[in-house]
Tab-separated table of C-alpha atoms in Angstrom:
chain	number	residue	atom	x	y	z
A	227	MET	CA	-73.183	-72.098	-69.161
A	228	PRO	CA	-70.855	-73.058	-66.255
A	229	ALA	CA	-67.700	-75.000	-67.165
A	230	SER	CA	-68.817	-78.047	-65.178
A	231	GLN	CA	-72.070	-78.280	-67.176
A	232	GLN	CA	-70.145	-77.813	-70.429
A	233	ASN	CA	-67.837	-80.662	-69.388
A	234	ARG	CA	-70.799	-82.910	-68.552
A	235	ASP	CA	-72.505	-82.138	-71.860
A	236	LEU	CA	-69.295	-82.940	-73.752
A	237	ILE	CA	-68.774	-86.179	-71.816
A	238	SER	CA	-72.367	-87.250	-72.386
A	239	SER	CA	-72.107	-86.590	-76.127
A	240	LEU	CA	-69.035	-88.852	-76.352
A	241	ILE	CA	-70.473	-91.956	-74.661
A	242	ARG	CA	-72.282	-94.225	-77.080
A	243	ASP	CA	-74.778	-96.983	-76.448
A	244	ILE	CA	-74.034	-100.476	-77.786
A	245	PRO	CA	-77.115	-102.713	-77.553
A	246	ASP	CA	-76.824	-106.399	-76.667
A	247	PHE	CA	-73.191	-106.256	-75.506
A	248	PRO	CA	-71.685	-108.265	-73.880
A	249	LYS	CA	-74.897	-110.306	-73.960
A	250	PRO	CA	-78.459	-109.898	-75.250
A	251	GLY	CA	-80.542	-107.414	-73.281
A	252	VAL	CA	-77.578	-105.355	-72.010
A	253	LEU	CA	-77.124	-101.764	-73.199
A	254	PHE	CA	-73.357	-101.205	-72.928
A	255	LYS	CA	-72.062	-97.683	-72.350
A	256	ASP	CA	-68.981	-97.380	-74.593
A	257	ILE	CA	-66.454	-94.775	-73.426
A	258	THR	CA	-63.926	-95.305	-76.229
A	259	PRO	CA	-65.133	-92.221	-78.187
A	260	LEU	CA	-64.677	-90.178	-74.993
A	261	LEU	CA	-61.139	-91.475	-74.554
A	262	ALA	CA	-60.331	-90.718	-78.200
A	263	SER	CA	-61.255	-87.065	-77.681
A	264	PRO	CA	-58.533	-85.078	-75.877
A	265	ALA	CA	-61.104	-82.487	-74.789
A	266	GLY	CA	-63.547	-85.162	-73.642
A	267	TYR	CA	-60.933	-87.144	-71.742
A	268	ARG	CA	-59.643	-83.971	-70.058
A	269	ALA	CA	-63.212	-82.991	-69.124
A	270	ALA	CA	-63.799	-86.415	-67.548
A	271	VAL	CA	-60.594	-86.265	-65.499
A	272	THR	CA	-61.357	-82.681	-64.443
A	273	GLU	CA	-64.858	-83.560	-63.242
A	274	LEU	CA	-63.722	-86.695	-61.395
A	275	ALA	CA	-60.932	-84.784	-59.655
A	276	ALA	CA	-63.306	-81.938	-58.748
A	277	SER	CA	-65.467	-84.360	-56.756
A	278	ALA	CA	-62.580	-85.361	-54.475
A	279	PRO	CA	-62.540	-84.164	-50.883
A	280	ALA	CA	-59.400	-82.441	-49.639
A	281	GLY	CA	-56.441	-84.411	-48.363
A	282	ILE	CA	-56.539	-87.511	-50.558
A	283	ASP	CA	-53.385	-89.612	-50.151
A	284	VAL	CA	-54.141	-92.403	-52.623
A	285	VAL	CA	-56.417	-92.835	-55.617
A	286	VAL	CA	-57.464	-96.424	-56.297
A	287	GLY	CA	-58.594	-97.595	-59.724
A	288	MET	CA	-59.911	-101.004	-60.606
A	289	GLU	CA	-59.052	-103.112	-63.614
A	290	ALA	CA	-59.441	-102.253	-66.308
A	291	ARG	CA	-61.310	-99.087	-67.179
A	292	GLY	CA	-60.923	-97.572	-63.708
A	293	PHE	CA	-57.171	-97.360	-64.423
A	294	ILE	CA	-57.829	-95.065	-67.363
A	295	PHE	CA	-59.278	-92.390	-65.096
A	296	ALA	CA	-57.708	-93.051	-61.693
A	297	GLY	CA	-54.103	-92.482	-62.791
A	298	PRO	CA	-54.706	-89.010	-64.249
A	299	VAL	CA	-56.965	-88.064	-61.327
A	300	ALA	CA	-54.187	-89.061	-58.910
A	301	LEU	CA	-51.753	-86.807	-60.766
A	302	GLU	CA	-54.285	-83.973	-60.734
A	303	LEU	CA	-54.681	-84.339	-56.948
A	304	GLY	CA	-50.992	-84.848	-56.178
A	305	ALA	CA	-51.790	-88.283	-54.758
A	306	GLY	CA	-50.444	-91.768	-55.317
A	307	PHE	CA	-52.176	-94.297	-57.569
A	308	VAL	CA	-52.854	-97.912	-56.572
A	309	PRO	CA	-54.215	-100.458	-59.047
A	310	VAL	CA	-56.688	-103.126	-57.972
A	311	ARG	CA	-56.288	-105.992	-60.417
A	312	LYS	CA	-57.595	-109.385	-61.375
A	313	PRO	CA	-55.847	-112.363	-59.727
A	314	GLY	CA	-52.460	-113.320	-61.117
A	315	LYS	CA	-51.624	-109.823	-62.394
A	316	LEU	CA	-49.722	-108.497	-59.370
A	317	PRO	CA	-46.256	-109.913	-58.576
A	318	GLY	CA	-46.208	-109.589	-54.782
A	319	ASP	CA	-48.285	-110.831	-51.867
A	320	VAL	CA	-51.931	-109.897	-52.337
A	321	TYR	CA	-55.266	-109.749	-50.604
A	322	THR	CA	-58.202	-110.905	-52.730
A	323	GLN	CA	-61.939	-110.292	-52.629
A	324	THR	CA	-64.576	-112.169	-54.645
A	325	PHE	CA	-67.910	-110.553	-55.500
A	326	SER	CA	-70.904	-110.828	-57.829
A	327	LEU	CA	-71.318	-108.749	-60.970
A	328	GLU	CA	-74.275	-108.327	-63.273
A	329	TYR	CA	-72.596	-110.917	-65.558
A	330	GLY	CA	-71.246	-113.421	-62.965
A	331	ASP	CA	-68.602	-113.634	-60.235
A	332	GLU	CA	-65.227	-111.860	-60.221
A	333	THR	CA	-62.218	-111.559	-57.942
A	334	LEU	CA	-60.007	-108.532	-57.353
A	335	ALA	CA	-56.548	-108.326	-55.783
A	336	VAL	CA	-54.329	-105.647	-54.262
A	337	HIS	CA	-50.775	-105.814	-52.950
A	338	THR	CA	-50.713	-106.297	-49.177
A	339	ASP	CA	-48.414	-103.283	-48.843
A	340	ALA	CA	-50.069	-101.036	-51.463
A	341	ILE	CA	-51.640	-98.525	-49.082
A	342	MET	CA	-50.416	-97.401	-45.673
A	343	PRO	CA	-52.854	-97.794	-42.777
A	344	GLY	CA	-54.727	-94.556	-42.122
A	345	SER	CA	-54.326	-93.265	-45.684
A	346	ARG	CA	-57.234	-91.278	-47.098
A	347	VAL	CA	-58.407	-93.081	-50.237
A	348	LEU	CA	-60.474	-91.976	-53.220
A	349	VAL	CA	-61.860	-94.768	-55.422
A	350	ILE	CA	-62.345	-93.903	-59.091
A	351	ASP	CA	-64.157	-96.078	-61.635
A	352	ASP	CA	-65.779	-95.608	-65.003
A	353	VAL	CA	-69.233	-97.029	-64.225
A	354	LEU	CA	-71.216	-97.717	-61.072
A	355	ALA	CA	-73.653	-100.490	-61.940
A	356	THR	CA	-74.612	-102.926	-59.162
A	357	GLY	CA	-71.851	-101.739	-56.825
A	358	GLY	CA	-70.075	-105.096	-56.668
A	359	THR	CA	-66.711	-103.891	-57.931
A	360	VAL	CA	-66.624	-100.850	-55.663
A	361	GLY	CA	-67.856	-102.901	-52.701
A	362	ALA	CA	-65.095	-105.472	-53.174
A	363	THR	CA	-62.514	-102.713	-53.575
A	364	ALA	CA	-63.747	-101.068	-50.379
A	365	ALA	CA	-63.318	-104.367	-48.530
A	366	LEU	CA	-59.709	-104.563	-49.753
A	367	ILE	CA	-59.038	-100.955	-48.719
A	368	ARG	CA	-60.425	-101.619	-45.244
A	369	ARG	CA	-58.328	-104.776	-44.975
A	370	LEU	CA	-55.261	-102.610	-45.607
A	371	GLY	CA	-56.312	-100.336	-42.732
A	372	ALA	CA	-56.945	-97.334	-44.954
A	373	ASP	CA	-59.885	-94.935	-44.883
A	374	LEU	CA	-62.138	-94.896	-47.953
A	375	VAL	CA	-63.321	-91.293	-47.943
A	376	HIS	CA	-65.045	-91.007	-51.340
A	377	VAL	CA	-66.054	-92.923	-54.454
A	378	SER	CA	-66.326	-91.060	-57.735
A	379	VAL	CA	-67.483	-92.588	-61.007
A	380	LEU	CA	-67.835	-91.248	-64.504
A	381	LEU	CA	-71.256	-92.810	-65.094
A	382	GLU	CA	-73.837	-94.186	-62.670
A	383	LEU	CA	-76.476	-96.590	-63.981
A	384	SER	CA	-79.094	-95.666	-61.374
A	385	PHE	CA	-81.578	-98.330	-62.473
A	386	LEU	CA	-79.178	-101.005	-61.145
A	387	SER	CA	-79.238	-99.502	-57.610
A	388	GLY	CA	-75.473	-99.621	-57.054
A	389	ARG	CA	-75.514	-96.594	-54.771
A	390	GLU	CA	-78.066	-98.296	-52.500
A	391	HIS	CA	-75.902	-101.434	-52.370
A	392	LEU	CA	-72.892	-99.331	-51.391
A	393	ALA	CA	-74.888	-97.546	-48.679
A	394	LYS	CA	-75.691	-100.937	-47.133
A	395	LEU	CA	-71.915	-101.498	-46.981
A	396	GLY	CA	-71.417	-98.168	-45.203
A	397	ILE	CA	-70.166	-96.365	-48.328
A	398	THR	CA	-72.187	-93.171	-48.474
A	399	GLU	CA	-69.769	-90.634	-49.938
A	400	THR	CA	-70.353	-91.347	-53.626
A	401	SER	CA	-70.602	-89.069	-56.644
A	402	ALA	CA	-71.116	-89.508	-60.376
A	403	VAL	CA	-70.243	-87.151	-63.195
A	404	LEU	CA	-73.282	-88.440	-65.136
A	405	THR	CA	-76.282	-90.465	-63.957
A	406	VAL	CA	-78.626	-92.374	-66.256
């Protein structure tokens, strides 16, 4: 079996389903067992980094679980890491973007000087659900004058049509380690 398939099988075995969290009717995909496994965590970072096109300058991760993967992927690629955070968490001047999630509205922020114009950016997140978080992050990246070249997620919840939402926003270079 190829290493990539072995990694995907390991990752899949370490993600557990939690019914009715954070509210009734939602089946939450819990990655904490994956993170607790050194082999599983390494496999996830390896697969996310493998999806990156050449020449990435900056890896962006969104609060909070995107940070867990984006930082190590940035190191793996020899790129910088930029956090996109909730309002009030960054000390400098910020741009903000509000968007809708499956559970309500949210706002994200990034430092106004976090990414140089023209930089090639890879966005990493744990889950692609409706596409709201990635869409808002893409808007912030564009506002900074950078080029979003790829989005890579650990897990895509295809039944929520996030990839289709992103395509409507002009974000077509998207990959997922696992799709359910």
